[in-house]
Short mmCIF file of the C-alpha atoms (twelve columns), coordinates in Angstrom:
data_MODEL
# 
_entry.id   MODEL 
# 
loop_
_atom_site.group_PDB 
_atom_site.id 
_atom_site.type_symbol 
_atom_site.label_atom_id 
_atom_site.label_alt_id 
_atom_site.label_comp_id 
_atom_site.label_asym_id 
_atom_site.label_seq_id 
_atom_site.Cartn_x 
_atom_site.Cartn_y 
_atom_site.Cartn_z 
_atom_site.pdbx_PDB_model_num 
ATOM 1   C CA . MET A 1   -58.179 -56.817 2.680   1 
ATOM 2   C CA . THR A 2   -56.079 -58.608 0.771   1 
ATOM 3   C CA . ALA A 3   -52.229 -57.391 -0.575  1 
ATOM 4   C CA . THR A 4   -53.462 -56.651 -4.268  1 
ATOM 5   C CA . SER A 5   -56.667 -55.092 -3.443  1 
ATOM 6   C CA . LEU A 6   -55.770 -52.037 -2.553  1 
ATOM 7   C CA . PRO A 7   -57.254 -48.396 -1.887  1 
ATOM 8   C CA . PRO A 8   -56.700 -46.451 -5.140  1 
ATOM 9   C CA . ASN A 9   -55.208 -43.779 -4.323  1 
ATOM 10  C CA . SER A 10  -52.786 -45.724 -2.468  1 
ATOM 11  C CA . ALA A 11  -50.530 -46.574 -5.034  1 
ATOM 12  C CA . PRO A 12  -49.831 -42.010 -6.239  1 
ATOM 13  C CA . ARG A 13  -49.158 -41.886 -2.270  1 
ATOM 14  C CA . VAL A 14  -46.478 -44.296 -2.526  1 
ATOM 15  C CA . ARG A 15  -44.720 -42.782 -5.455  1 
ATOM 16  C CA . VAL A 16  -45.528 -39.492 -3.612  1 
ATOM 17  C CA . ARG A 17  -42.987 -41.070 -0.578  1 
ATOM 18  C CA . VAL A 18  -40.812 -43.159 -2.576  1 
ATOM 19  C CA . ASN A 19  -39.787 -39.684 -4.309  1 
ATOM 20  C CA . ARG A 20  -39.487 -37.764 -1.301  1 
ATOM 21  C CA . LEU A 21  -37.585 -40.434 0.226   1 
ATOM 22  C CA . VAL A 22  -35.312 -40.502 -2.601  1 
ATOM 23  C CA . LEU A 23  -34.857 -36.370 -2.720  1 
ATOM 24  C CA . TYR A 24  -34.201 -36.174 0.527   1 
ATOM 25  C CA . THR A 25  -31.562 -39.231 0.760   1 
ATOM 26  C CA . VAL A 26  -29.172 -37.232 -2.315  1 
ATOM 27  C CA . LEU A 27  -29.512 -34.085 -0.564  1 
ATOM 28  C CA . VAL A 28  -28.521 -35.714 2.716   1 
ATOM 29  C CA . ALA A 29  -25.949 -37.136 0.237   1 
ATOM 30  C CA . LEU A 30  -24.916 -33.527 -0.901  1 
ATOM 31  C CA . THR A 31  -25.198 -31.684 2.367   1 
ATOM 32  C CA . GLY A 32  -22.701 -34.402 4.059   1 
ATOM 33  C CA . LEU A 33  -20.419 -33.880 0.484   1 
ATOM 34  C CA . PHE A 34  -20.460 -30.165 1.158   1 
ATOM 35  C CA . ILE A 35  -20.035 -30.003 4.433   1 
ATOM 36  C CA . GLY A 36  -17.683 -33.029 5.378   1 
ATOM 37  C CA . PRO A 37  -14.461 -30.594 4.454   1 
ATOM 38  C CA . PHE A 38  -14.692 -28.554 6.626   1 
ATOM 39  C CA . GLY A 39  -16.096 -31.063 9.367   1 
ATOM 40  C CA . TRP A 40  -12.049 -32.468 8.662   1 
ATOM 41  C CA . LEU A 41  -10.509 -29.048 8.980   1 
ATOM 42  C CA . VAL A 42  -12.910 -28.830 12.545  1 
ATOM 43  C CA . LEU A 43  -11.779 -32.085 13.799  1 
ATOM 44  C CA . SER A 44  -7.512  -31.266 11.925  1 
ATOM 45  C CA . GLY A 45  -8.023  -28.129 14.420  1 
ATOM 46  C CA . LEU A 46  -8.378  -30.157 16.897  1 
ATOM 47  C CA . LYS A 47  -5.613  -32.620 16.392  1 
ATOM 48  C CA . THR A 48  -1.963  -32.524 17.974  1 
ATOM 49  C CA . PRO A 49  0.946   -32.329 15.224  1 
ATOM 50  C CA . ALA A 50  1.260   -36.278 16.078  1 
ATOM 51  C CA . GLU A 51  -2.104  -37.075 14.965  1 
ATOM 52  C CA . LEU A 52  -2.525  -34.594 11.515  1 
ATOM 53  C CA . ALA A 53  1.037   -37.058 9.985   1 
ATOM 54  C CA . ALA A 54  0.055   -40.324 11.848  1 
ATOM 55  C CA . SER A 55  -0.490  -43.224 9.098   1 
ATOM 56  C CA . PRO A 56  -3.155  -44.326 9.096   1 
ATOM 57  C CA . VAL A 57  -5.234  -41.946 9.348   1 
ATOM 58  C CA . HIS A 58  -6.528  -41.100 12.766  1 
ATOM 59  C CA . TRP A 59  -10.536 -39.840 12.431  1 
ATOM 60  C CA . LEU A 60  -10.628 -38.246 15.563  1 
ATOM 61  C CA . PRO A 61  -8.277  -36.931 17.955  1 
ATOM 62  C CA . THR A 62  -7.307  -39.261 21.085  1 
ATOM 63  C CA . HIS A 63  -7.767  -36.009 23.666  1 
ATOM 64  C CA . PHE A 64  -9.307  -32.108 21.792  1 
ATOM 65  C CA . GLN A 65  -7.273  -29.889 21.926  1 
ATOM 66  C CA . TRP A 66  -8.640  -27.288 21.899  1 
ATOM 67  C CA . HIS A 67  -5.905  -24.981 23.083  1 
ATOM 68  C CA . ASN A 68  -5.196  -24.984 19.682  1 
ATOM 69  C CA . PHE A 69  -7.813  -22.403 18.752  1 
ATOM 70  C CA . THR A 70  -6.747  -19.755 21.232  1 
ATOM 71  C CA . ASP A 71  -3.244  -20.479 21.110  1 
ATOM 72  C CA . ALA A 72  -4.181  -19.681 16.712  1 
ATOM 73  C CA . PHE A 73  -5.159  -16.821 17.669  1 
ATOM 74  C CA . HIS A 74  -2.579  -15.114 20.333  1 
ATOM 75  C CA . LEU A 75  0.297   -16.127 17.742  1 
ATOM 76  C CA . ILE A 76  -0.657  -13.317 15.924  1 
ATOM 77  C CA . ASP A 77  -2.092  -10.286 15.630  1 
ATOM 78  C CA . PHE A 78  -5.319  -12.168 14.720  1 
ATOM 79  C CA . LEU A 79  -7.922  -9.402  15.455  1 
ATOM 80  C CA . GLY A 80  -6.012  -7.125  12.835  1 
ATOM 81  C CA . TYR A 81  -5.117  -8.723  10.387  1 
ATOM 82  C CA . ALA A 82  -9.606  -9.776  10.575  1 
ATOM 83  C CA . ARG A 83  -9.498  -5.925  10.642  1 
ATOM 84  C CA . ASN A 84  -8.066  -5.646  7.328   1 
ATOM 85  C CA . SER A 85  -9.567  -7.820  5.980   1 
ATOM 86  C CA . LEU A 86  -12.778 -6.909  6.606   1 
ATOM 87  C CA . ILE A 87  -12.000 -2.953  5.369   1 
ATOM 88  C CA . ILE A 88  -10.648 -4.492  2.247   1 
ATOM 89  C CA . ALA A 89  -13.946 -6.635  2.308   1 
ATOM 90  C CA . LEU A 90  -16.658 -4.373  2.538   1 
ATOM 91  C CA . ILE A 91  -14.814 -1.534  0.300   1 
ATOM 92  C CA . TYR A 92  -14.847 -4.146  -2.435  1 
ATOM 93  C CA . ALA A 93  -18.579 -5.433  -1.956  1 
ATOM 94  C CA . THR A 94  -20.012 -2.724  -1.540  1 
ATOM 95  C CA . LEU A 95  -18.376 -0.474  -4.486  1 
ATOM 96  C CA . VAL A 96  -18.645 -3.435  -7.019  1 
ATOM 97  C CA . THR A 97  -22.104 -4.492  -6.060  1 
ATOM 98  C CA . LEU A 98  -23.073 -0.788  -7.118  1 
ATOM 99  C CA . SER A 99  -20.778 -0.350  -9.626  1 
ATOM 100 C CA . SER A 100 -22.800 -3.493  -11.585 1 
ATOM 101 C CA . ALA A 101 -25.970 -2.334  -10.611 1 
ATOM 102 C CA . TRP A 102 -25.565 0.295   -12.785 1 
ATOM 103 C CA . VAL A 103 -23.352 -1.881  -15.263 1 
ATOM 104 C CA . GLY A 104 -25.663 -4.251  -15.971 1 
ATOM 105 C CA . PHE A 105 -28.572 -1.482  -15.851 1 
ATOM 106 C CA . GLY A 106 -27.105 -0.308  -18.598 1 
ATOM 107 C CA . PHE A 107 -26.638 -3.363  -20.204 1 
ATOM 108 C CA . ALA A 108 -30.721 -4.233  -19.488 1 
ATOM 109 C CA . ARG A 109 -32.935 -0.577  -20.772 1 
ATOM 110 C CA . LEU A 110 -30.220 1.272   -22.780 1 
ATOM 111 C CA . ASP A 111 -29.823 1.004   -26.570 1 
ATOM 112 C CA . ALA A 112 -26.846 2.053   -28.180 1 
ATOM 113 C CA . PRO A 113 -24.083 0.797   -30.905 1 
ATOM 114 C CA . GLY A 114 -22.744 -2.106  -30.225 1 
ATOM 115 C CA . LYS A 115 -24.346 -3.183  -26.764 1 
ATOM 116 C CA . LYS A 116 -24.518 -6.547  -27.949 1 
ATOM 117 C CA . THR A 117 -20.858 -6.682  -28.996 1 
ATOM 118 C CA . LEU A 118 -19.650 -5.084  -26.059 1 
ATOM 119 C CA . PHE A 119 -21.993 -7.334  -23.520 1 
ATOM 120 C CA . GLY A 120 -20.056 -10.695 -25.647 1 
ATOM 121 C CA . ILE A 121 -16.853 -9.084  -24.527 1 
ATOM 122 C CA . LEU A 122 -17.826 -9.093  -20.946 1 
ATOM 123 C CA . ILE A 123 -19.437 -12.367 -21.028 1 
ATOM 124 C CA . GLY A 124 -16.132 -13.641 -22.668 1 
ATOM 125 C CA . SER A 125 -13.942 -11.768 -19.870 1 
ATOM 126 C CA . MET A 126 -15.276 -13.781 -17.053 1 
ATOM 127 C CA . MET A 127 -13.052 -16.749 -18.620 1 
ATOM 128 C CA . LEU A 128 -10.000 -15.353 -18.231 1 
ATOM 129 C CA . PRO A 129 -7.740  -16.119 -15.385 1 
ATOM 130 C CA . GLN A 130 -6.386  -14.223 -13.037 1 
ATOM 131 C CA . MET A 131 -3.118  -15.054 -13.106 1 
ATOM 132 C CA . ILE A 132 -3.269  -13.381 -16.896 1 
ATOM 133 C CA . THR A 133 -4.043  -9.994  -15.547 1 
ATOM 134 C CA . LEU A 134 -2.096  -10.153 -12.170 1 
ATOM 135 C CA . LEU A 135 1.388   -8.770  -14.110 1 
ATOM 136 C CA . PRO A 136 -0.108  -6.115  -15.573 1 
ATOM 137 C CA . THR A 137 -2.237  -5.422  -12.533 1 
ATOM 138 C CA . TYR A 138 0.716   -4.755  -10.705 1 
ATOM 139 C CA . LEU A 139 2.706   -2.693  -13.380 1 
ATOM 140 C CA . ILE A 140 -0.020  -0.462  -13.407 1 
ATOM 141 C CA . PHE A 141 -0.071  0.340   -9.406  1 
ATOM 142 C CA . ALA A 142 3.328   -0.330  -9.539  1 
ATOM 143 C CA . LYS A 143 3.773   2.611   -11.810 1 
ATOM 144 C CA . LEU A 144 0.727   4.401   -10.005 1 
ATOM 145 C CA . GLY A 145 2.036   4.499   -6.410  1 
ATOM 146 C CA . MET A 146 -0.717  2.912   -4.901  1 
ATOM 147 C CA . VAL A 147 1.264   -0.535  -3.941  1 
ATOM 148 C CA . ASP A 148 0.895   -1.755  -0.341  1 
ATOM 149 C CA . THR A 149 -2.523  0.951   -0.730  1 
ATOM 150 C CA . TYR A 150 -6.235  0.094   -0.013  1 
ATOM 151 C CA . TRP A 151 -6.540  2.111   -3.346  1 
ATOM 152 C CA . PRO A 152 -6.567  -0.782  -6.053  1 
ATOM 153 C CA . TRP A 153 -9.623  -2.554  -4.166  1 
ATOM 154 C CA . VAL A 154 -11.573 1.042   -4.630  1 
ATOM 155 C CA . PHE A 155 -10.615 0.967   -8.213  1 
ATOM 156 C CA . TRP A 156 -11.758 -2.546  -8.770  1 
ATOM 157 C CA . GLY A 157 -15.095 -2.452  -6.600  1 
ATOM 158 C CA . LEU A 158 -15.636 0.794   -9.391  1 
ATOM 159 C CA . ALA A 159 -14.767 -1.538  -12.495 1 
ATOM 160 C CA . ALA A 160 -17.834 -3.892  -11.945 1 
ATOM 161 C CA . ALA A 161 -17.132 -7.535  -11.725 1 
ATOM 162 C CA . PRO A 162 -18.508 -9.373  -15.260 1 
ATOM 163 C CA . TYR A 163 -20.602 -11.713 -13.047 1 
ATOM 164 C CA . LEU A 164 -22.139 -9.982  -11.210 1 
ATOM 165 C CA . VAL A 165 -23.304 -7.223  -13.725 1 
ATOM 166 C CA . PHE A 166 -24.989 -10.590 -15.694 1 
ATOM 167 C CA . LEU A 167 -27.252 -10.843 -12.856 1 
ATOM 168 C CA . PHE A 168 -27.681 -7.578  -12.993 1 
ATOM 169 C CA . ARG A 169 -28.548 -7.470  -16.287 1 
ATOM 170 C CA . GLN A 170 -30.866 -10.354 -15.848 1 
ATOM 171 C CA . PHE A 171 -32.957 -9.447  -13.262 1 
ATOM 172 C CA . PHE A 172 -33.402 -5.513  -15.056 1 
ATOM 173 C CA . ALA A 173 -34.349 -6.957  -17.870 1 
ATOM 174 C CA . GLY A 174 -37.171 -8.817  -16.601 1 
ATOM 175 C CA . LEU A 175 -38.725 -5.640  -15.433 1 
ATOM 176 C CA . PRO A 176 -41.819 -4.154  -17.539 1 
ATOM 177 C CA . ARG A 177 -40.913 -1.037  -19.496 1 
ATOM 178 C CA . GLU A 178 -43.699 0.441   -18.667 1 
ATOM 179 C CA . LEU A 179 -42.106 1.524   -15.613 1 
ATOM 180 C CA . GLU A 180 -38.978 3.692   -16.835 1 
ATOM 181 C CA . GLU A 181 -42.115 4.893   -19.607 1 
ATOM 182 C CA . ALA A 182 -43.934 6.340   -16.876 1 
ATOM 183 C CA . ALA A 183 -41.294 7.882   -15.417 1 
ATOM 184 C CA . ILE A 184 -39.889 9.234   -17.679 1 
ATOM 185 C CA . VAL A 185 -43.555 11.163  -18.621 1 
ATOM 186 C CA . ASP A 186 -42.575 12.072  -14.938 1 
ATOM 187 C CA . GLY A 187 -39.927 13.896  -15.785 1 
ATOM 188 C CA . CYS A 188 -36.499 11.571  -14.778 1 
ATOM 189 C CA . GLY A 189 -33.863 11.435  -15.850 1 
ATOM 190 C CA . TYR A 190 -31.861 7.386   -16.180 1 
ATOM 191 C CA . GLY A 191 -30.230 8.402   -13.296 1 
ATOM 192 C CA . THR A 192 -33.233 8.341   -11.136 1 
ATOM 193 C CA . ILE A 193 -35.118 6.053   -12.780 1 
ATOM 194 C CA . PHE A 194 -32.025 3.347   -11.666 1 
ATOM 195 C CA . TRP A 195 -31.597 4.700   -7.796  1 
ATOM 196 C CA . ARG A 196 -35.566 5.335   -7.220  1 
ATOM 197 C CA . ILE A 197 -36.994 2.730   -8.972  1 
ATOM 198 C CA . PHE A 198 -34.283 -0.197  -10.540 1 
ATOM 199 C CA . LEU A 199 -32.396 -0.644  -7.593  1 
ATOM 200 C CA . PRO A 200 -35.037 -0.346  -4.783  1 
ATOM 201 C CA . GLN A 201 -36.447 -3.235  -6.747  1 
ATOM 202 C CA . SER A 202 -33.486 -5.235  -7.092  1 
ATOM 203 C CA . TRP A 203 -32.741 -6.521  -2.885  1 
ATOM 204 C CA . PRO A 204 -32.219 -10.133 -4.192  1 
ATOM 205 C CA . VAL A 205 -29.545 -9.750  -6.250  1 
ATOM 206 C CA . LEU A 206 -27.945 -6.869  -4.483  1 
ATOM 207 C CA . SER A 207 -27.613 -9.329  -1.534  1 
ATOM 208 C CA . ALA A 208 -26.583 -12.230 -3.769  1 
ATOM 209 C CA . SER A 209 -23.898 -9.200  -5.009  1 
ATOM 210 C CA . PHE A 210 -22.309 -7.996  -1.781  1 
ATOM 211 C CA . VAL A 211 -22.541 -11.491 -0.613  1 
ATOM 212 C CA . ILE A 212 -20.096 -12.867 -3.478  1 
ATOM 213 C CA . ALA A 213 -18.183 -9.878  -3.509  1 
ATOM 214 C CA . PHE A 214 -17.521 -10.423 -0.222  1 
ATOM 215 C CA . THR A 215 -16.467 -13.682 -0.182  1 
ATOM 216 C CA . TRP A 216 -14.357 -13.221 -3.290  1 
ATOM 217 C CA . SER A 217 -12.279 -10.949 -0.989  1 
ATOM 218 C CA . TRP A 218 -12.116 -12.259 2.054   1 
ATOM 219 C CA . GLY A 219 -10.859 -15.706 0.779   1 
ATOM 220 C CA . ASP A 220 -8.073  -13.799 -1.998  1 
ATOM 221 C CA . TYR A 221 -4.412  -14.608 -1.058  1 
ATOM 222 C CA . ILE A 222 -3.193  -13.756 -4.070  1 
ATOM 223 C CA . ALA A 223 -3.220  -10.045 -4.395  1 
ATOM 224 C CA . PRO A 224 -2.882  -9.618  -0.686  1 
ATOM 225 C CA . GLN A 225 0.187   -10.719 -1.012  1 
ATOM 226 C CA . LEU A 226 1.843   -9.292  -4.066  1 
ATOM 227 C CA . LEU A 227 0.329   -5.380  -3.323  1 
ATOM 228 C CA . LEU A 228 0.096   -5.195  0.446   1 
ATOM 229 C CA . SER A 229 3.403   -5.472  2.805   1 
ATOM 230 C CA . THR A 230 3.198   -7.593  6.265   1 
ATOM 231 C CA . ASP A 231 1.185   -4.676  8.209   1 
ATOM 232 C CA . LYS A 232 -1.729  -4.083  6.470   1 
ATOM 233 C CA . SER A 233 -2.106  -7.744  4.428   1 
ATOM 234 C CA . THR A 234 -5.174  -9.796  4.726   1 
ATOM 235 C CA . LEU A 235 -5.872  -12.750 7.225   1 
ATOM 236 C CA . SER A 236 -5.611  -14.685 4.620   1 
ATOM 237 C CA . VAL A 237 -2.513  -14.532 4.156   1 
ATOM 238 C CA . ALA A 238 -1.338  -14.458 7.575   1 
ATOM 239 C CA . VAL A 239 -2.940  -18.110 7.749   1 
ATOM 240 C CA . MET A 240 -0.990  -19.565 5.542   1 
ATOM 241 C CA . THR A 241 2.258   -17.905 6.143   1 
ATOM 242 C CA . THR A 242 2.568   -16.896 9.598   1 
ATOM 243 C CA . TYR A 243 2.402   -20.505 11.099  1 
ATOM 244 C CA . VAL A 244 5.620   -21.847 10.813  1 
ATOM 245 C CA . THR A 245 8.489   -23.639 13.123  1 
ATOM 246 C CA . SER A 246 12.106  -21.777 13.166  1 
ATOM 247 C CA . ALA A 247 12.684  -24.151 10.557  1 
ATOM 248 C CA . GLY A 248 10.088  -22.870 8.409   1 
ATOM 249 C CA . THR A 249 7.763   -26.344 8.356   1 
ATOM 250 C CA . PRO A 250 4.332   -25.507 8.631   1 
ATOM 251 C CA . VAL A 251 2.373   -26.380 12.058  1 
ATOM 252 C CA . ALA A 252 -0.897  -27.976 10.286  1 
ATOM 253 C CA . ASN A 253 -3.292  -27.855 13.456  1 
ATOM 254 C CA . LEU A 254 -3.184  -23.895 14.233  1 
ATOM 255 C CA . GLN A 255 -3.317  -23.358 10.445  1 
ATOM 256 C CA . ALA A 256 -6.249  -25.799 10.447  1 
ATOM 257 C CA . ALA A 257 -7.435  -24.214 13.870  1 
ATOM 258 C CA . ALA A 258 -6.625  -20.596 12.053  1 
ATOM 259 C CA . SER A 259 -8.584  -21.371 9.533   1 
ATOM 260 C CA . VAL A 260 -11.858 -22.441 11.469  1 
ATOM 261 C CA . MET A 261 -11.951 -19.069 12.760  1 
ATOM 262 C CA . TYR A 262 -10.872 -17.594 9.538   1 
ATOM 263 C CA . VAL A 263 -14.072 -18.946 7.499   1 
ATOM 264 C CA . VAL A 264 -16.691 -17.865 10.538  1 
ATOM 265 C CA . PRO A 265 -17.171 -14.833 9.205   1 
ATOM 266 C CA . ILE A 266 -17.819 -15.681 6.331   1 
ATOM 267 C CA . LEU A 267 -20.629 -17.417 7.121   1 
ATOM 268 C CA . LEU A 268 -21.652 -15.086 9.200   1 
ATOM 269 C CA . VAL A 269 -22.017 -12.474 6.304   1 
ATOM 270 C CA . PHE A 270 -24.343 -15.407 4.831   1 
ATOM 271 C CA . LEU A 271 -25.895 -15.787 7.587   1 
ATOM 272 C CA . VAL A 272 -27.141 -12.158 7.908   1 
ATOM 273 C CA . ALA A 273 -27.454 -11.659 4.313   1 
ATOM 274 C CA . GLN A 274 -29.949 -14.389 3.702   1 
ATOM 275 C CA . ARG A 275 -32.567 -12.915 5.863   1 
ATOM 276 C CA . GLY A 276 -32.008 -9.616  3.531   1 
ATOM 277 C CA . PHE A 277 -32.086 -12.191 0.407   1 
ATOM 278 C CA . VAL A 278 -35.462 -14.071 1.260   1 
ATOM 279 C CA . ALA A 279 -36.813 -11.017 2.395   1 
ATOM 280 C CA . GLY A 280 -36.027 -9.075  -0.914  1 
ATOM 281 C CA . MET A 281 -37.747 -11.957 -2.662  1 
ATOM 282 C CA . SER A 282 -40.684 -11.525 -0.831  1 
ATOM 283 C CA . THR A 283 -40.680 -7.925  -1.225  1 
ATOM 284 C CA . THR A 284 -40.253 -7.336  -4.728  1 
ATOM 285 C CA . GLY A 285 -43.474 -7.762  -6.780  1 
ATOM 286 C CA . LEU A 286 -44.448 -4.483  -8.418  1 
ATOM 287 C CA . LYS A 287 -47.062 -3.012  -6.874  1 
# 
């Protein structure tokens, strides 16, 4: 058989293989692009201060300084700060997920004058940077005596988050109207409809919203630095402010090692919630 007399089905198969090769190449490149910064952070945590400051750059440490991680862990109350971060993140993520689901349900299933205008204002508030509301927020909590407490995160959680409201609104709007009509005929109110019908159906959005909110709170540096004292502060503040020399110069390799340990809980939360996310996607079909 000559090169020009290929089987009839060979050309489509070649195109499929080429397309897959291109797709996999792009995916591998994007994966390396996203993982690269974390890999560099890990390598920085294994270097000496001289290697970090060297020019040209030392890509790999001469000797892996594993003790940087133990030093970073023991130089501060790492577990104490991590506990504070965990408490704040769990409080905020739980409350903001539920409140956002409730608001999203209202926008999706209830009719009221000005609903579209209010939803437009809600979406527009997503464009406001945090720095604009930082000073008014601090003044309000200071007047209420809530500085150096965790109450601000409770109220932030109860106030819902525009982006999460948008996610829940889009999900609830796609559910059949017959669900609530049948429940109303059976004498259920909208509160019962939300808690017993719509919320159990929204496990994919609940999982995603919880992970997003937990990441927001765990990674927040500005609010804990502004509102909390050193003893009640979070791990993000401690990592950025406590690994310094007597002259106030940051110890970069210890900061990098602490940052790696700081990121690990977020990865664990995502891996645990991912199972619920996939399970929710497979079981969220209407019965």
